[in-house]
Tab-separated table of N, CA and C and ligand atoms in Angstrom:
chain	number	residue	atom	x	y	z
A	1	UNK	N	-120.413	46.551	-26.085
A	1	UNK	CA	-120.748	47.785	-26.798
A	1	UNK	C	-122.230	48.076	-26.622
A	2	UNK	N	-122.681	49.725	-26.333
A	2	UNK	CA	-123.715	49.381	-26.129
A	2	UNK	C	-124.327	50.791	-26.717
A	3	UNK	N	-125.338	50.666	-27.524
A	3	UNK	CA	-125.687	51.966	-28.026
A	3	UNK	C	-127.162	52.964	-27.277
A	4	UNK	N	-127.175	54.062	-27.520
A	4	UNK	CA	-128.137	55.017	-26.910
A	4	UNK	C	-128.285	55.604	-27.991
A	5	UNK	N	-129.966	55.940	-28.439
A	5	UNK	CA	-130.221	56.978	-29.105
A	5	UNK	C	-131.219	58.186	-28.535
A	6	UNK	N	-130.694	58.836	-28.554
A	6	UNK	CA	-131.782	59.965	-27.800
A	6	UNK	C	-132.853	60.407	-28.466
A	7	UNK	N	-133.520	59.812	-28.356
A	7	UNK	CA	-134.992	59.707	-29.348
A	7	UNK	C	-135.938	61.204	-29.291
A	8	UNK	N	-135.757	62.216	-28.655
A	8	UNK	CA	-135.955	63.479	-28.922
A	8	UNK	C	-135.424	64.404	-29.320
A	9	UNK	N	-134.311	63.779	-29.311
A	9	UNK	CA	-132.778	65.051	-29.800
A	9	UNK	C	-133.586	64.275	-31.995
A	10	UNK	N	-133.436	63.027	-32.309
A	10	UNK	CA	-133.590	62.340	-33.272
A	10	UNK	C	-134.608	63.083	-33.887
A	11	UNK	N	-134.116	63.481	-35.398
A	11	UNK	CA	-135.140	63.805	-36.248
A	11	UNK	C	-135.446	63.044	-37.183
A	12	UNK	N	-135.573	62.056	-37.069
A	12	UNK	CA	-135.736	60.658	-38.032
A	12	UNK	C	-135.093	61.319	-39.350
A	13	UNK	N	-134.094	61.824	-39.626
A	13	UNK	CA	-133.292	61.928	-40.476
A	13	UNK	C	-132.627	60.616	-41.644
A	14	UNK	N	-132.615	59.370	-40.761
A	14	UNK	CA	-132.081	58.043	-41.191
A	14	UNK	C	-131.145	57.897	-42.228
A	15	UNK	N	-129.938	58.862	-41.352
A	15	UNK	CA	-128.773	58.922	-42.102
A	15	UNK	C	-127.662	57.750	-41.105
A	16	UNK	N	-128.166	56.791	-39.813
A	16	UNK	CA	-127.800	56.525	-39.209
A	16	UNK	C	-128.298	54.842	-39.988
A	17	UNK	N	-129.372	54.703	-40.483
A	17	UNK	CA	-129.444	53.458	-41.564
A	17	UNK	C	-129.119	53.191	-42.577
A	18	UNK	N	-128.728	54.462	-43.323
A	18	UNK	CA	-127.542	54.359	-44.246
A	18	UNK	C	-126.305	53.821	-43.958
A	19	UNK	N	-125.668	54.255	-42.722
A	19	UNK	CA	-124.466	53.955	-42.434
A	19	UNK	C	-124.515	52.848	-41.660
A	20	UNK	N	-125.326	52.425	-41.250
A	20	UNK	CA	-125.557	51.105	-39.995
A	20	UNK	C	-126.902	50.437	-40.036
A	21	UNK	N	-127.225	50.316	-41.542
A	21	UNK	CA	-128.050	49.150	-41.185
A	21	UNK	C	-128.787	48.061	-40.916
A	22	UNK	N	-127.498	47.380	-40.738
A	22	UNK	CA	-128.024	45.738	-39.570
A	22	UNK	C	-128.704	46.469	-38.503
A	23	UNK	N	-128.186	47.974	-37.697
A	23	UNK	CA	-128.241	47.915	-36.713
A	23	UNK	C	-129.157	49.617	-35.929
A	24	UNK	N	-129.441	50.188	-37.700
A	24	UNK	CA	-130.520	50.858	-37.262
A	24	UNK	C	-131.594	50.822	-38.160
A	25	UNK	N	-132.930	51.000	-38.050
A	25	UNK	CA	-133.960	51.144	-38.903
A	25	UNK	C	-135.176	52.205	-38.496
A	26	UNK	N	-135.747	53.100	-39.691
A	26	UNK	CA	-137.148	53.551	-39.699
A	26	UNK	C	-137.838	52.983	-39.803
A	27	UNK	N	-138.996	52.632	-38.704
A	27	UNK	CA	-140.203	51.615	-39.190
A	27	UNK	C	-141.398	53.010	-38.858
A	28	UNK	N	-141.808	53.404	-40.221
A	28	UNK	CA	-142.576	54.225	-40.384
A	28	UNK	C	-141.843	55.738	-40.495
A	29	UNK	N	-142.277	56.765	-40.734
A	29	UNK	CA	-141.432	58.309	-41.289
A	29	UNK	C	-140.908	58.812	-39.628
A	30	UNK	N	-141.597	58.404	-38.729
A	30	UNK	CA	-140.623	59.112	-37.485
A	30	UNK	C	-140.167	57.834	-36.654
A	31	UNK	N	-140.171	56.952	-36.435
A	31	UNK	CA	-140.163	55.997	-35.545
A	31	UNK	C	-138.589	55.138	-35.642
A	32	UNK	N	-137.379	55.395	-34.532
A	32	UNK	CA	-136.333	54.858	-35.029
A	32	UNK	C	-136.429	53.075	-34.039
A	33	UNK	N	-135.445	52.735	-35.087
A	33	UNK	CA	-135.766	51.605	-33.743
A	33	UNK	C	-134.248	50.892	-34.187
A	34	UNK	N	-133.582	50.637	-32.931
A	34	UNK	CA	-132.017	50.190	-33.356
A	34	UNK	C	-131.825	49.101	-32.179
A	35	UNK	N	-130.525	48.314	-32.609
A	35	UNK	CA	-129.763	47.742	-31.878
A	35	UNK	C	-129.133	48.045	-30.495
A	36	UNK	N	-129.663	47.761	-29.467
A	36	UNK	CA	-128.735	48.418	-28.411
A	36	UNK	C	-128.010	48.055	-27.997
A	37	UNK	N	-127.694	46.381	-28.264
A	37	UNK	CA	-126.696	46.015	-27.649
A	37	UNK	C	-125.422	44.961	-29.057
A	38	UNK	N	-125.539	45.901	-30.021
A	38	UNK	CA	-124.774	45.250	-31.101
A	38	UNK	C	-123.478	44.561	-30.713
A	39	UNK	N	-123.382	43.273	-31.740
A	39	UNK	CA	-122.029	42.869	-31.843
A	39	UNK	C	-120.409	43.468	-31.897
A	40	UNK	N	-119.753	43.015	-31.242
A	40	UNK	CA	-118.801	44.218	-31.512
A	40	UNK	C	-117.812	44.515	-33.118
A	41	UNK	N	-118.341	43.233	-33.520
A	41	UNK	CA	-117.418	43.583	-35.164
A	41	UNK	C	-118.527	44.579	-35.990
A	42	UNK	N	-119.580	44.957	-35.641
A	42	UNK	CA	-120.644	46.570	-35.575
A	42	UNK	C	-119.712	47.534	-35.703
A	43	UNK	N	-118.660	47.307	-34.821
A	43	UNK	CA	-118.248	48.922	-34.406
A	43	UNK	C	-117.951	50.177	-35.435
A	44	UNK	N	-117.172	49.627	-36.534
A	44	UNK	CA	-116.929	50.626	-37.417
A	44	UNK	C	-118.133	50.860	-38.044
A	45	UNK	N	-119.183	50.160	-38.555
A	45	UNK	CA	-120.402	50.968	-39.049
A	45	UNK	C	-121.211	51.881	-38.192
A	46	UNK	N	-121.173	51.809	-37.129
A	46	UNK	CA	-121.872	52.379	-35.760
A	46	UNK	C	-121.078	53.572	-35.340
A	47	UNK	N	-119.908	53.472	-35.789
A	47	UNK	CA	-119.206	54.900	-35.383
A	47	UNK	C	-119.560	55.571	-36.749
A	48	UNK	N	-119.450	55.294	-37.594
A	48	UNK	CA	-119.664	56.036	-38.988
A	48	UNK	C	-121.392	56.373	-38.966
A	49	UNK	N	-122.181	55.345	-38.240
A	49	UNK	CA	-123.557	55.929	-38.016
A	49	UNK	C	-123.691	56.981	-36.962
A	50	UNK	N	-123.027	57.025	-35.774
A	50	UNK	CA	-122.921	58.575	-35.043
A	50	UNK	C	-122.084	59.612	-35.489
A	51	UNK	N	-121.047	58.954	-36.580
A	51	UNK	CA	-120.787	60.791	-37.103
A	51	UNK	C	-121.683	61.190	-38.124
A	52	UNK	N	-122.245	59.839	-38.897
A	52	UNK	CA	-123.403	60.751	-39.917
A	52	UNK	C	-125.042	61.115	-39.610
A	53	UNK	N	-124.854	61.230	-38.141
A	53	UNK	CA	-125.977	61.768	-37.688
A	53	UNK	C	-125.989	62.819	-37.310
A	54	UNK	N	-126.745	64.138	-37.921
A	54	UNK	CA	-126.729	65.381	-38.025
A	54	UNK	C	-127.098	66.156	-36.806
A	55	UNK	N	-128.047	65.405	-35.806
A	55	UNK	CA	-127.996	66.140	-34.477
A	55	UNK	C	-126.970	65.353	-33.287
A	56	UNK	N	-126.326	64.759	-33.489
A	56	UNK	CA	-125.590	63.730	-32.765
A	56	UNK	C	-126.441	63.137	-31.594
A	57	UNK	N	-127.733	62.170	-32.243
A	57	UNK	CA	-128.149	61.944	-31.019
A	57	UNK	C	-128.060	60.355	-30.670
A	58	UNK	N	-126.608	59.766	-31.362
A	58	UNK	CA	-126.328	58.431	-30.617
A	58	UNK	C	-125.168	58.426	-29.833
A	59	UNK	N	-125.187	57.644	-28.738
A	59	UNK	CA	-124.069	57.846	-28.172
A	59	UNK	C	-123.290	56.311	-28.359
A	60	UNK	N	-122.232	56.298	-28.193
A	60	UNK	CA	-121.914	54.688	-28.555
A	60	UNK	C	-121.665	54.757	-27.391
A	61	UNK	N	-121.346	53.223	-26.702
A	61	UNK	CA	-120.399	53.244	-25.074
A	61	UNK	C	-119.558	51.630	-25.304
A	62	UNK	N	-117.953	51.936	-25.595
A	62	UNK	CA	-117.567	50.845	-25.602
A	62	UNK	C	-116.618	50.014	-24.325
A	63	UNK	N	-117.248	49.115	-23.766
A	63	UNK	CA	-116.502	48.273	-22.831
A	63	UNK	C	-115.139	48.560	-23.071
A	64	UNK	N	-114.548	48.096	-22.050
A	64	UNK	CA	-112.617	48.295	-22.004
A	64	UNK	C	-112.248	47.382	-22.762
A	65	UNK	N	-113.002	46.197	-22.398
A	65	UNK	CA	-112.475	44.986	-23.074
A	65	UNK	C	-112.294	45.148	-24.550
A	66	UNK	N	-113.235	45.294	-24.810
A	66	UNK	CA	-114.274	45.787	-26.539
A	66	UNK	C	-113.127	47.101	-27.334
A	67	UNK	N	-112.141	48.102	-26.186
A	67	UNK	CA	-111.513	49.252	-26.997
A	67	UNK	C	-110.364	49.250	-27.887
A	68	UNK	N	-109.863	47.705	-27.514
A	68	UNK	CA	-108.574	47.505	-28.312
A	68	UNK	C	-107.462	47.818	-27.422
A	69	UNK	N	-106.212	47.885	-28.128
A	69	UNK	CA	-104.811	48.068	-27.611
A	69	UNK	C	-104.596	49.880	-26.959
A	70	UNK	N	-105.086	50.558	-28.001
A	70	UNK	CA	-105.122	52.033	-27.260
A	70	UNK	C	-106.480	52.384	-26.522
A	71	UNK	N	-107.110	51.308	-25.881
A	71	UNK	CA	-108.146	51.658	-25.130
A	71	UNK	C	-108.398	52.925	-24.371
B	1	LIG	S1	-129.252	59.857	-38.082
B	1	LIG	FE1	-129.722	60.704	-36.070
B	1	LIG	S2	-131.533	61.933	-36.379
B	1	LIG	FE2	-131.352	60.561	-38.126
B	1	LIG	S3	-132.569	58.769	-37.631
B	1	LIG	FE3	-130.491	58.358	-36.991
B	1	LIG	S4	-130.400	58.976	-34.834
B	1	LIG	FE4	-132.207	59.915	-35.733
């Protein structure tokens, strides 16, 4: 699993450390700084951290292995 945040699309909003965070943090009022290569039992907080991000600027990318049975 591997995450992307598009750090210009990002308005340090940090509605993405609410929902995820082991695996995202504000260190300082604009500055994001996250996990890129999280564990995969992450996944459900990390999907709930890219839908509660208001400009959608994470992308998740999950391995085949990593997608489950309906991969
Ligand atoms: S929720 Fe989106 S805009 Fe807000 S800090 Fe996270 S990535 Fe940036």
């Amino acid at each position: 699993m591997r995450v992307v945040v598009d750090l210009n699309r990002c308005q340090a909003y940090a509605q993405c450390c609410f929902a995820a965070p082991e695996s995202f943090a504000l260190h300082g009022p604009e500055v994001l700084v996250y996990d890129a290569a999280p564990p995969p039992e992450r996944r459900r907080e990390i999907e709930r951290a890219v839908q509660a991000c208001p400009v959608r600027a994470i992308l998740l990318e999950v391995e085949p292995e990593e997608a489950g049975s309906h991969g």
